[in-house]
Amino acid sequence: MTEPVNTAPILQVRDLRKSYDEGRIEALRGVDLAIEAGDFVSISGPSGSGKSTLLQLLGGLDSPTHGEVLYRGARLGTAIDLDAYRSQKVGFIFQAFHLMPTLRVLENVQVPMLALSPSPQRRAERAAALLIEMGLQHRLRQYPSELSAGERQRVAIARALANEPEMLLADEPTGNLDSENSARIMEILTGIQKVRGMTLIVVTHENEIAHSASHQIHIRDGRIRA
Amino acid sequence: MASQLSYAGFAWKNLWRRRLRTLLTLGGIAMAIGAFVALVGFSRAFEHEWLRMYEGAGTDLAVVEKSFLNTSLDESVGAKLRALPVVAEARPMIFNLMDLTPEVNALVFGWQADSYELNSIKLASGRRFRDGQPEILLGDILAENLKKSAGDTLEIQGTPFTVVGIYHGGSALEAGAVIMPLDQLQQLSALQGKVAAFHVRLRPAPAGEAQEQYIKRAQAQIEAALPGLHAVPAAERAANNQLVVLAHAVAWGTSSIALIVGILGIVNTMAMSVFERTREIGILRALGWKSGRIMLLIEIEAATLGLIGGLLGIGVGWGSLRLLSTMPQTASIVSASVSPLHLLEALGIAILAGLLAGLIPAWRGAHLSPVEALRHD
């Protein structure tokens, strides 16, 4: 007897609402969407439209005020532990890179693996392999402050891949980069999505990036617009 | 292979980021543990030396009225004590802590010239003193500090005494002490006819009776014969005499205050560190670190402060004891020996202090919302 195949979308959102300041600020006002595994999805919209809030809820960084986020049909926060979800299923990439300033590049990439992989040597080897894949083999022992912005974002991508997640969630990954580095980072991200079959969700305000996605979500005033 | 990341390595890098603050915190905990090692070590060594003094002389019981320092015990009690069948010898004694020079003070014991307690000391030079004469014996450590030898004169509280002999003491207390005739010390202290205690040697226990049981029976017999007096076993007397109790109280009191200050230092450091790293903690949460793992990291940092501070403190405390044991003012009552157990205890206290101090900052850091933490400037 074969195991039943889970045909549910990798992520599904139902009537998602998020408000702050005791309901006075409504960041999301009822969002429904489904994302299939392996998709490249862009989320775009003006500042304050709720796109980063949506990404945070999809990534399990926050809990909705109303509605639900389902990972392969299972509800985040109840059926699935958020910490485990973030460490094993999702890799985050931030606009400000958010690398640990006291750690060397190689050590930064090992941070997500610290609890999951018991072998220090295996952690270091995997981190080195990812950094080499990002073209940073000459930067392993440097500190983030010694790297260019583009290099820092490549370290962040390597860190996001450390635990072999199914999805990469990037919040304005090119927001702090010049056009040349932006193009390179997007090339790396889309390359990873294609080669590894990963789901890539990118929040961006750049039309070019938004339009390059296979599935585009435009959000305004907390609602998805067609 | 390139560097491997561990929790301990991560914790140390976090601490080392603010070197000055970390060093100042380490200094605080080192001083606290140093005070503990030196003061508690001293008070325990002090107690141990009392015990050695009793054991060296073969004293089984001390007969006292309420407390050791009460010198209101009448000397005539000795005859009644000696008449008891269990008592082999009962010798009156008196002691005092006196200034010998402006820099040097020492314990002064008053014993009878034929007391059995004199048998436990070995004369290095000279002879024993005689009752009724202004003669004294000096312990070898004290003689060296005072630069006195047999035949010299030492003035004690305005009365000249002839140093008739120098002895090797069985304990550091004796080696740093003056022993003079009981009557001379009574006269010097204006306590004629009064003694601090009678030191008692019991006859051998009857065959078939355990020594512990025998001592209990002797205690009961003495206390029944001499109502109002207490017969206390030597070990208990060494631990509970007022000088030792006072030394313990001062040592623990001072050390506790120093430890509280040290703990507050770690709390401050860790609270500041967690506040400054709020965003980094948010990143760790975003990377899937559970609350418990973040608590673990912060607690490792706090315990590391305790461990390193503790090791430094052991060095400070031990060094202080060694220094005090060589200074003329304190050499007679301070022993430089510290038991390994005491050092382990100090290290344990230091690590525990670190863990306790890190608890609230760790709890706070671990329960930050990832989104709120990432927004923190």
Coordinates of C-alpha atoms in Angstrom, one line a residue, chain B residues 115-343:
Chain B
S115 CA 49.6 21.4 82.3
Y116 CA 49.5 18.4 80.0
E117 CA 48.8 20.8 77.2
L118 CA 52.4 22.0 77.3
N119 CA 53.5 18.4 76.3
S120 CA 52.0 19.0 72.8
I121 CA 54.5 21.7 71.9
K122 CA 58.2 21.1 71.2
L123 CA 60.8 23.5 72.5
A124 CA 63.1 24.7 69.8
S125 CA 65.2 26.7 72.3
G126 CA 65.2 27.7 76.0
R127 CA 63.1 26.1 78.7
R128 CA 59.5 26.0 80.0
F129 CA 58.2 28.9 82.1
R130 CA 57.6 28.7 85.8
D131 CA 54.3 29.5 87.6
G132 CA 54.3 32.9 89.4
Q133 CA 57.1 34.3 87.2
P134 CA 56.9 36.9 84.5
E135 CA 58.1 34.4 81.9
I136 CA 56.7 33.5 78.5
L137 CA 57.1 31.1 75.6
L138 CA 56.8 32.3 72.0
G139 CA 55.6 30.3 69.1
D140 CA 58.3 30.2 66.4
I141 CA 56.2 32.1 63.8
L142 CA 55.5 34.9 66.3
A143 CA 59.2 34.9 67.5
E144 CA 60.3 35.4 63.9
N145 CA 57.8 38.2 63.4
L146 CA 58.9 39.9 66.6
K147 CA 62.6 39.1 66.1
K148 CA 62.8 37.7 69.6
S149 CA 64.7 34.8 70.9
A150 CA 65.2 33.0 74.3
G151 CA 66.6 35.5 76.8
D152 CA 65.0 38.6 75.3
T153 CA 62.4 40.7 77.0
L154 CA 58.9 41.4 75.6
E155 CA 56.7 44.0 77.1
I156 CA 53.0 43.0 77.2
Q157 CA 50.5 45.7 78.2
G158 CA 53.2 47.5 80.2
T159 CA 54.6 44.5 82.0
P160 CA 58.0 43.2 81.0
F161 CA 58.2 39.4 80.4
T162 CA 61.3 37.3 79.8
V163 CA 61.1 35.1 76.8
V164 CA 62.3 31.8 78.3
G165 CA 61.8 29.6 75.3
I166 CA 60.7 29.3 71.6
Y167 CA 58.5 26.4 70.6
H168 CA 57.2 24.7 67.5
G169 CA 53.4 24.8 67.7
G170 CA 51.3 21.8 66.6
S171 CA 48.9 24.2 65.0
A172 CA 49.3 27.6 63.3
L173 CA 47.3 29.2 66.3
E174 CA 49.9 27.9 68.7
A175 CA 52.9 28.7 66.5
G176 CA 51.7 32.3 66.4
A177 CA 50.8 32.6 70.1
V178 CA 52.3 33.5 73.4
I179 CA 52.0 31.0 76.3
M180 CA 52.5 32.3 79.8
P181 CA 51.7 31.1 83.3
L182 CA 48.0 31.2 84.1
D183 CA 48.5 33.4 87.1
Q184 CA 50.4 36.0 85.1
L185 CA 47.7 36.2 82.4
Q186 CA 45.0 36.4 85.2
Q187 CA 46.9 39.3 86.7
L188 CA 47.4 41.0 83.4
S189 CA 43.7 40.7 82.6
A190 CA 42.6 41.6 86.2
L191 CA 40.8 38.2 86.4
Q192 CA 42.4 36.7 89.5
G193 CA 40.9 33.3 90.4
K194 CA 38.9 33.2 87.2
V195 CA 39.5 31.0 84.1
A196 CA 37.9 30.7 80.7
A197 CA 37.6 26.9 80.7
F198 CA 38.9 23.7 82.0
H199 CA 40.4 21.4 79.4
V200 CA 39.7 17.8 80.4
R201 CA 41.4 14.5 79.4
L202 CA 39.3 11.5 80.2
R203 CA 40.4 8.2 81.5
P204 CA 40.5 5.5 78.8
A205 CA 37.0 4.3 77.9
P206 CA 36.1 1.0 79.5
A207 CA 36.5 -2.1 77.3
G208 CA 33.4 -2.6 75.2
E209 CA 32.2 1.0 75.4
A210 CA 32.4 3.1 72.2
Q211 CA 34.5 6.3 72.6
E212 CA 31.5 8.4 71.4
Q213 CA 29.2 6.9 73.9
Y214 CA 31.9 7.2 76.6
I215 CA 32.3 10.9 76.0
K216 CA 28.5 11.4 76.1
R217 CA 28.4 9.6 79.5
A218 CA 31.4 11.7 80.8
Q219 CA 29.6 14.9 79.7
A220 CA 26.5 13.9 81.6
Q221 CA 28.5 13.0 84.6
I222 CA 30.4 16.3 84.7
E223 CA 27.3 18.4 84.1
A224 CA 25.4 16.5 86.9
A225 CA 28.3 17.0 89.3
L226 CA 28.8 20.7 88.4
P227 CA 25.3 22.2 87.8
G228 CA 25.4 25.3 85.5
L229 CA 28.5 24.2 83.7
H230 CA 28.7 22.7 80.2
A231 CA 31.1 19.9 79.2
V232 CA 31.6 20.2 75.4
P233 CA 33.5 17.8 73.1
A234 CA 36.7 19.3 71.7
A235 CA 35.5 19.1 68.1
E236 CA 32.3 20.9 68.9
R237 CA 34.2 23.5 71.0
A238 CA 36.5 24.1 68.1
A239 CA 33.6 24.8 65.8
N240 CA 31.4 26.7 68.2
N241 CA 33.7 28.8 70.2
Q242 CA 32.8 32.5 69.9
L243 CA 35.9 33.5 68.1
V244 CA 35.3 30.9 65.4
V245 CA 31.6 31.7 65.2
L246 CA 32.4 35.4 64.9
A247 CA 35.0 34.6 62.2
H248 CA 32.4 32.5 60.3
A249 CA 29.7 35.2 60.7
V250 CA 32.0 38.0 59.5
A251 CA 33.3 35.8 56.6
W252 CA 29.9 34.7 55.3
G253 CA 28.3 38.1 55.9
T254 CA 31.0 40.0 54.0
S255 CA 31.1 37.4 51.3
S256 CA 27.4 37.4 50.9
I257 CA 27.3 41.2 50.4
A258 CA 30.1 40.9 47.9
L259 CA 28.3 38.1 46.1
I260 CA 25.1 40.1 45.9
V261 CA 27.0 43.0 44.4
G262 CA 28.7 40.6 41.9
I263 CA 25.3 39.1 41.0
L264 CA 23.8 42.5 40.4
G265 CA 26.8 43.3 38.1
I266 CA 26.1 40.2 36.0
V267 CA 22.3 41.0 35.9
N268 CA 23.1 44.5 34.7
T269 CA 25.5 43.2 32.1
M270 CA 23.2 40.6 30.8
A271 CA 20.1 42.9 30.8
M272 CA 22.1 45.5 28.8
S273 CA 23.4 42.9 26.5
V274 CA 19.9 41.4 25.8
F275 CA 18.5 44.9 25.2
E276 CA 21.3 45.8 22.8
R277 CA 20.9 42.5 20.9
T278 CA 17.1 42.6 20.7
R279 CA 17.2 42.6 16.9
E280 CA 19.8 39.8 16.8
I281 CA 17.6 37.7 19.1
G282 CA 14.7 38.4 16.7
I283 CA 16.9 37.1 13.9
L284 CA 17.6 33.9 15.8
R285 CA 13.9 33.5 16.4
A286 CA 13.3 34.1 12.7
L287 CA 15.9 31.3 12.0
G288 CA 13.8 29.0 14.1
W289 CA 15.6 29.1 17.4
K290 CA 13.2 28.0 20.1
S291 CA 12.8 30.2 23.2
G292 CA 14.6 27.5 25.3
R293 CA 17.6 27.6 22.9
I294 CA 17.9 31.4 23.3
M295 CA 17.6 31.1 27.0
L296 CA 20.4 28.5 26.9
L297 CA 22.6 30.9 24.9
I298 CA 22.1 33.8 27.3
E299 CA 22.5 31.5 30.3
I300 CA 25.8 30.1 28.9
E301 CA 27.0 33.7 28.6
A302 CA 26.0 34.5 32.2
A303 CA 27.5 31.2 33.5
T304 CA 30.7 31.9 31.5
L305 CA 31.0 35.2 33.4
G306 CA 30.5 33.3 36.6
L307 CA 33.1 30.7 35.7
I308 CA 35.8 33.0 34.6
G309 CA 35.1 35.5 37.4
G310 CA 35.2 32.5 39.8
L311 CA 38.5 31.3 38.5
L312 CA 40.0 34.8 38.8
G313 CA 38.4 35.2 42.2
I314 CA 40.0 31.9 43.4
G315 CA 43.4 33.4 42.4
V316 CA 42.6 36.7 44.1
G317 CA 41.4 34.9 47.3
W318 CA 44.2 32.5 47.5
G319 CA 46.8 35.2 46.8
S320 CA 45.3 37.3 49.6
L321 CA 45.5 34.5 52.1
R322 CA 49.1 33.8 51.2
L323 CA 49.9 37.5 51.6
L324 CA 48.1 37.7 54.9
S325 CA 49.8 34.6 56.2
T326 CA 53.2 36.3 55.6
M327 CA 52.3 39.7 57.2
P328 CA 53.3 40.1 60.8
Q329 CA 50.0 41.6 61.8
T330 CA 48.0 38.6 60.7
A331 CA 50.5 35.7 60.3
S332 CA 49.6 34.3 63.8
I333 CA 46.0 33.7 62.9
V334 CA 45.9 33.3 59.2
S335 CA 46.7 30.0 57.5
A336 CA 47.4 30.0 53.7
S337 CA 46.1 26.4 53.3
V338 CA 42.8 26.2 51.5
S339 CA 41.1 22.9 50.8
P340 CA 40.4 21.9 47.2
L341 CA 36.7 21.4 48.3
H342 CA 36.5 25.0 49.3
L343 CA 37.9 26.1 45.9

